[in-house]
Amino acid sequence: MSDLDSTRVAVVGASGYSGAELIRILLSHELAELVCVTSRAESGRKLSEVFPRFRGVERAEAIKFIEPTIDLIIGSGAEVVFLALPHGVAAEYAGPLVDSGLKVIDLSADFRISDPEVYADFYEADHPDPDRLSDAVYGLPEIRPNEIAESKLVASPGCYPTSIILPLIPILQEGLIDDSSIHVVSMSGTSGAGKKADAALLFAECNESVRPYSVPKHRHLSEIEQELSLAAGNNVTISFTPVLVPVTAGICSIIYATSRDGSRNDDVKGALENKYSEAPFVRLLGESSPPDTKNVTQTNFIDISWSYDKRSDRFILMSAEDNLIKGASGQAIQSFNLMCGFDQTTGLVI
Amino acid sequence: MSDLDSTRVAVVGASGYSGAELIRILLSHELAELVCVTSRAESGRKLSEVFPRFRGVERAEAIKFIEPTIDLIIGSGAEVVFLALPHGVAAEYAGPLVDSGLKVIDLSADFRISDPEVYADFYEADHPDPDRLSDAVYGLPEIRPNEIAESKLVASPGCYPTSIILPLIPILQEGLIDDSSIHVVSMSGTSGAGKKADAALLFAECNESVRPYSVPKHRHLSEIEQELSLAAGNNVTISFTPVLVPVTAGICSIIYATSRDGSRNDDVKGALENKYSEAPFVRLLGESSPPDTKNVTQTNFIDISWSYDKRSDRFILMSAEDNLIKGASGQAIQSFNLMCGFDQTTGLVI
Amino acid sequence: MSDLDSTRVAVVGASGYSGAELIRILLSHELAELVCVTSRAESGRKLSEVFPRFRGVERAEAIKFIEPTIDLIIGSGAEVVFLALPHGVAAEYAGPLVDSGLKVIDLSADFRISDPEVYADFYEADHPDPDRLSDAVYGLPEIRPNEIAESKLVASPGCYPTSIILPLIPILQEGLIDDSSIHVVSMSGTSGAGKKADAALLFAECNESVRPYSVPKHRHLSEIEQELSLAAGNNVTISFTPVLVPVTAGICSIIYATSRDGSRNDDVKGALENKYSEAPFVRLLGESSPPDTKNVTQTNFIDISWSYDKRSDRFILMSAEDNLIKGASGQAIQSFNLMCGFDQTTGLVI
Amino acid sequence: MSDLDSTRVAVVGASGYSGAELIRILLSHELAELVCVTSRAESGRKLSEVFPRFRGVERAEAIKFIEPTIDLIIGSGAEVVFLALPHGVAAEYAGPLVDSGLKVIDLSADFRISDPEVYADFYEADHPDPDRLSDAVYGLPEIRPNEIAESKLVASPGCYPTSIILPLIPILQEGLIDDSSIHVVSMSGTSGAGKKADAALLFAECNESVRPYSVPKHRHLSEIEQELSLAAGNNVTISFTPVLVPVTAGICSIIYATSRDGSRNDDVKGALENKYSEAPFVRLLGESSPPDTKNVTQTNFIDISWSYDKRSDRFILMSAEDNLIKGASGQAIQSFNLMCGFDQTTGLVI
């Protein structure tokens, strides 16, 4: 199937939704060998017992959860470690593992923000390992594939940020919009809140409910603005409102931005096509062809559309992705592929 | 129960979702006597046969659908007629009924837009009865109760417009925001699309789907901007994106607007409290207390919250309503109550 | 509105789903005055703060949760107390309250089973107050209205039992089916599991999930078989499988039973019509007209249909109810009305 | 990847839900080459235009829908043809295609019933091609792999039947249950009703709805009883009630049957393990471990559990499958693999 050797991987904190998606992808990834899954709560149990979906899957039946200690992870022989842990906790693992020569892909926020003061402002705690921030790469494979390929520590982006940054970066880079005019509303499925026993996330509370939250300052603003500022070449501040809607998976973002210098739909189309012509997971739907999350769930695609409103001289950018895949685990696998020298799509196509 | 006489009412076009909600409310309204329900498709069938929810409800068991002819409606003895018909069709009924001395509450768009050219622009057809537009009152009971009380033709507002206009009017009237800075995203349940056999609205298409549509120029913009312009005292153009989400009922609107002259949360709070202190169906949730559609469905309440984001100098206004009740039938009943001299809440509390 | 005096009521354990429904009904019940709501967790908070649906409802704004002590409940002046507590806990309140002269309507299982050994078998604990069992009435208003009217302690039936017992009692009483042939599958919404922080009840776990549970011996079998045995005149054992389906509210039961002595649809129809001709909340849909839970949710109705299958010589009985209303709080209000001498439908019609 | 040559396939009637699932699987099937997809309604449109999920999938972008004529299908070079057509229509294609030397896998009911009189009874029409019935194989890969492998015309089983037959066959074959005691309730997602514009299937009608239908004689009874009778060695009549529940995909069946000759859980377990030890898609969950449809959706697995209820001396068998995959398209691919000499799991694992 390939002359490439497969890579041994570990998933730390594997009992949540992102962890389960990572494992699902890795179990059928032809160049990854899953050698270690950890979970404090599930230690000792078989993977297929904790995740009944994986029963009968040969590669899954052989694996048991172990305790998440640095020694056990290193001892498993893993070459690359995915951290699916809460922020603050991930940093406790990333440093020692990298220092021991392993590569780390962190799905938490710990290494996404290059400025520790911004981290402290948004996460209300001092950064646990500020000296290592400069070693980390913010892992958007469409934007900086080479840095990811050479990195030992990838900070995989958040779900909301991915859906907002990817449509905007090419447009900001080409100066097509007023960078002070960005307003975003993002709707997310409940799996984004994680698998935690919280009465506010019960079916009977989320069903038939549409619920904005974390206004006006959601934590993801920190990484969104960091990346948009890099693209614009100056500080960008945006408005962002997340809304919980009753789907299990999927994020849809609506992004408003005012046209600059007479830019129109064709300019936006050109910028996006130019930037993403080689990006296998970005699908450009065309003008005024809104995305639908159900077309991207269970895939690593992000669908993007745009519409110029001449009445207001504003663009409406729209995107849809699976929050657990392109917004988390699938994107982390893209980075993994790049870090291992594999084709970016390995294990991810349909 | 009351010294007031009850009023005889008809519901024309009663087989859809708004019609069913109107009937539900009217069946338990102590001062309304439902004497006529029409539906071309259901003519001859009992109300309780078409709407099994109403089986066993004494007042419902006695009523059958009839053909929607002007003569039959007038012949029923109805004093007030609700039109739950498509736009374009409603106007065919409104004129003759008003001319015959009946009062009309129209739930369609036909008499909402005072300027027939704007109607033609947004509805892509000449207005069917332009001379009558000046007689119609745009029926927001919180904004113009007296005009409604004295009107013979009330144009009851659309679902999206209600959720957007009510939070903004007091704030625009007091000049607290830059009226060129308004950006809106509204999420709606699927009942808003009506009870029509359309494959795009099947459960299997809407479930696990988040789907923007009608960008960049949804028809409701016409009435939203008309009312906001009246409040602001000059022409207001906004951005508006509707999104279909998998709930049956409910609309949640997220509205961004830039602060003007240093206005802050307290100013917004003051403007809303001032305007709605006597409005029984407007609930002000307070600063940064986002609404949840599940708290308003099945009721005529609209919940409103606000949050000033100092980072962007913008306000985030949020509202939630039941699209079929406060956004359609309940609001129409409010107008009915005003037109009949009843208390505004009759038939509508809890 | 009525010459009857209103009755002062308390709801103990009012923070869950059944409690909220009880409160919702009581707030608009013209002959009930809600004087006391208790909740250990919410003590001191306003009703409208805990249940945002009740904001702006005048009668709700005046009420605060208090601690659930016997003294405080009695001190509130309540004449009738609803217990919406877990089984085992309810019995600690029922006795002292009844002994103090208050009437009690218990929504838990504590006084439903007349035989304490059956209770111990199904609930895996000794009955907490066996001497009082003989004073309690199993509160099916359609079956024993007079006993309820005269009782001081009503054990309000469970949600599944109500949906199964009401269709079967008339048919068993008339001997139309083989009482050893009953097989039941009941599908329930997730609100039936209560408002508890349990990861298995998260939206992301219940959505797109159909999940049988508690096989083969769900606790509700104890009361179902008790009541069916009374109707049949001998011991009846049935099969029963509950299934969790992704709706918030609603139970649908499918009941198979073999025809006896050549009984057919008309016999079943006759038995049901005969028994329920005066029952305002039982709606008989007719032969082979299956019910749909969406027609009964938010109401106190139970819809019943039947179909004789000549191929198997069996009847298929089908019922639908709102698990929180006819299956819990609405039914308890029916009993309350009977105990107070009110019309059975007070506060409950549409 | 394999020394086997790939097989050219056509999908006729590919615009519905089963057709889309077939295409999804075939697009990533390493030994199938999709050369022809037909749809009268979508003829001329690209596959990725009709199914936006397939945008960006290289193999999909190259394919357009064509008209469903026999000549065009044969002309496409297809060796195996899947018919995803309504019953009655499928038979018009099957005969000519088989006579032209192509192999046919029919997902409709047309060749499932070996007795044309039974077909006429259940489908209320004469069988369109009765002489060919004896050539067709009822395509349960777990039960008759060899006949499928050698067949030119496979009648792929219905969704409900698969979920009911697979648990029961081993148990009937070993005589562990009374074959006159079978009672079934099956809950299905709405995709089973197909992608047709029917108001009863709208989101607003199916959401928050649990709805039995087609009582007492659903068409699938014909094939269920045919296969159970073969297993039992005598005529078997069962009771079966299908229930529509608000999920997109998934079927869960609850099957009651009375123990015979003292059989217990271990006997059932033994029979199932014995029969399915080599069946890659049957997962035996163990005693009283109910299945959950969410663990099988998007897969070709069927999960089976069992529970002996000593109180009633009955077994409760439970199964879960994805109605569109194991219940339709995935199972058809299993047959395809067998017919082509491929491993049964090709294109189907995880």
Coordinates of N, CA and C in Angstrom, one line a residue, chain D residues 87-143:
Chain D
H87 N -40.6 -0.7 -5.6 CA -41.1 -2.0 -6.0 C -42.0 -1.8 -7.2
G88 N -42.0 -2.8 -8.0 CA -42.8 -2.7 -9.2 C -42.0 -2.2 -10.4
V89 N -41.2 -1.1 -10.1 CA -40.4 -0.6 -11.1 C -39.1 -1.4 -11.3
A90 N -38.6 -1.8 -10.2 CA -37.3 -2.6 -10.2 C -37.4 -3.8 -11.2
A91 N -38.5 -4.5 -11.1 CA -38.6 -5.7 -11.9 C -38.6 -5.4 -13.4
E92 N -38.9 -4.2 -13.8 CA -38.8 -3.8 -15.2 C -37.4 -3.8 -15.7
Y93 N -36.5 -3.6 -14.8 CA -35.0 -3.5 -15.1 C -34.3 -4.8 -14.9
A94 N -34.7 -5.5 -13.9 CA -33.9 -6.7 -13.5 C -33.9 -7.7 -14.6
G95 N -35.1 -8.1 -15.1 CA -35.1 -9.1 -16.2 C -34.2 -8.8 -17.4
P96 N -34.5 -7.7 -18.0 CA -33.6 -7.4 -19.2 C -32.1 -7.3 -18.9
L97 N -31.8 -6.8 -17.7 CA -30.4 -6.7 -17.4 C -29.8 -8.1 -17.2
V98 N -30.5 -8.9 -16.4 CA -30.0 -10.3 -16.2 C -29.9 -11.0 -17.5
D99 N -30.9 -10.9 -18.4 CA -30.9 -11.6 -19.6 C -29.7 -11.1 -20.6
S100 N -29.3 -9.9 -20.3 CA -28.2 -9.4 -21.1 C -26.8 -9.8 -20.5
G101 N -26.9 -10.6 -19.4 CA -25.6 -11.1 -18.9 C -25.1 -10.3 -17.7
L102 N -25.8 -9.2 -17.3 CA -25.3 -8.5 -16.1 C -25.8 -9.1 -14.8
K103 N -25.1 -8.9 -13.7 CA -25.6 -9.3 -12.4 C -26.4 -8.2 -11.8
V104 N -27.4 -8.5 -11.1 CA -28.3 -7.5 -10.5 C -28.5 -7.7 -9.0
I105 N -28.3 -6.6 -8.3 CA -28.6 -6.6 -6.9 C -29.8 -5.6 -6.7
D106 N -30.9 -6.2 -6.3 CA -32.2 -5.3 -6.3 C -32.5 -5.0 -4.8
L107 N -32.5 -3.7 -4.5 CA -32.8 -3.3 -3.2 C -34.3 -3.1 -2.9
S108 N -35.1 -3.3 -3.9 CA -36.6 -3.3 -3.7 C -37.1 -4.6 -3.3
A109 N -38.4 -4.7 -3.1 CA -39.1 -5.9 -2.6 C -39.4 -6.9 -3.8
D110 N -39.1 -6.5 -5.0 CA -39.7 -7.3 -6.1 C -39.3 -8.7 -6.2
F111 N -38.1 -9.1 -5.7 CA -37.7 -10.5 -5.8 C -37.5 -11.1 -4.5
R112 N -38.0 -10.5 -3.4 CA -37.8 -11.0 -2.1 C -38.7 -12.1 -1.7
I113 N -39.9 -12.1 -2.3 CA -41.0 -13.0 -1.9 C -41.1 -14.1 -2.9
S114 N -40.8 -15.3 -2.5 CA -40.7 -16.4 -3.5 C -42.1 -16.8 -4.0
D115 N -43.1 -16.6 -3.3 CA -44.5 -16.9 -3.7 C -45.2 -15.7 -4.2
P116 N -45.6 -15.7 -5.5 CA -46.2 -14.5 -6.1 C -47.6 -14.2 -5.4
E117 N -48.2 -15.2 -4.9 CA -49.5 -14.9 -4.2 C -49.3 -14.1 -3.0
V118 N -48.3 -14.4 -2.2 CA -48.0 -13.6 -1.0 C -47.6 -12.2 -1.5
Y119 N -46.8 -12.1 -2.5 CA -46.5 -10.7 -3.0 C -47.8 -10.0 -3.3
A120 N -48.7 -10.6 -4.1 CA -49.9 -9.9 -4.5 C -50.7 -9.5 -3.2
D121 N -50.7 -10.4 -2.2 CA -51.5 -10.1 -1.0 C -50.9 -8.9 -0.3
F122 N -49.6 -8.8 -0.2 CA -49.0 -7.7 0.6 C -48.8 -6.4 -0.2
Y123 N -48.5 -6.6 -1.5 CA -48.2 -5.4 -2.3 C -49.4 -5.0 -3.2
E124 N -50.5 -5.7 -3.1 CA -51.7 -5.3 -3.8 C -51.6 -5.1 -5.3
A125 N -50.8 -6.0 -5.9 CA -50.7 -5.9 -7.3 C -50.1 -7.3 -7.7
D126 N -50.4 -7.7 -9.0 CA -49.8 -8.9 -9.4 C -48.3 -8.8 -9.5
H127 N -47.6 -9.8 -9.3 CA -46.1 -9.7 -9.4 C -45.8 -9.5 -10.9
P128 N -44.8 -8.5 -11.2 CA -44.6 -8.2 -12.5 C -43.7 -9.2 -13.3
D129 N -43.1 -10.1 -12.7 CA -42.2 -11.1 -13.4 C -42.1 -12.4 -12.6
P130 N -43.2 -13.1 -12.4 CA -43.2 -14.2 -11.5 C -42.3 -15.3 -11.9
D131 N -42.0 -15.5 -13.2 CA -41.2 -16.6 -13.6 C -39.7 -16.5 -13.2
R132 N -39.4 -15.3 -12.9 CA -38.0 -15.1 -12.5 C -37.7 -15.3 -11.0
L133 N -38.8 -15.4 -10.2 CA -38.6 -15.5 -8.8 C -37.7 -16.6 -8.3
S134 N -37.8 -17.7 -9.1 CA -37.0 -18.9 -8.6 C -35.5 -18.7 -8.9
D135 N -35.2 -17.7 -9.7 CA -33.8 -17.4 -9.9 C -33.2 -16.5 -8.9
A136 N -34.0 -15.8 -8.1 CA -33.5 -14.8 -7.2 C -33.1 -15.4 -5.8
V137 N -32.1 -14.9 -5.2 CA -31.7 -15.3 -3.9 C -32.0 -14.2 -2.9
Y138 N -32.6 -14.5 -1.8 CA -32.9 -13.5 -0.7 C -31.5 -13.2 -0.1
G139 N -31.0 -12.0 -0.2 CA -29.6 -11.8 0.0 C -29.1 -11.5 1.4
L140 N -29.3 -12.4 2.3 CA -28.7 -12.2 3.7 C -27.4 -12.9 3.7
P141 N -26.3 -12.1 3.6 CA -25.0 -12.7 3.5 C -24.6 -13.6 4.7
E142 N -25.2 -13.4 5.9 CA -24.8 -14.2 7.0 C -25.5 -15.6 6.9
I143 N -26.5 -15.7 6.1 CA -27.3 -16.9 6.1 C -27.1 -17.8 4.9

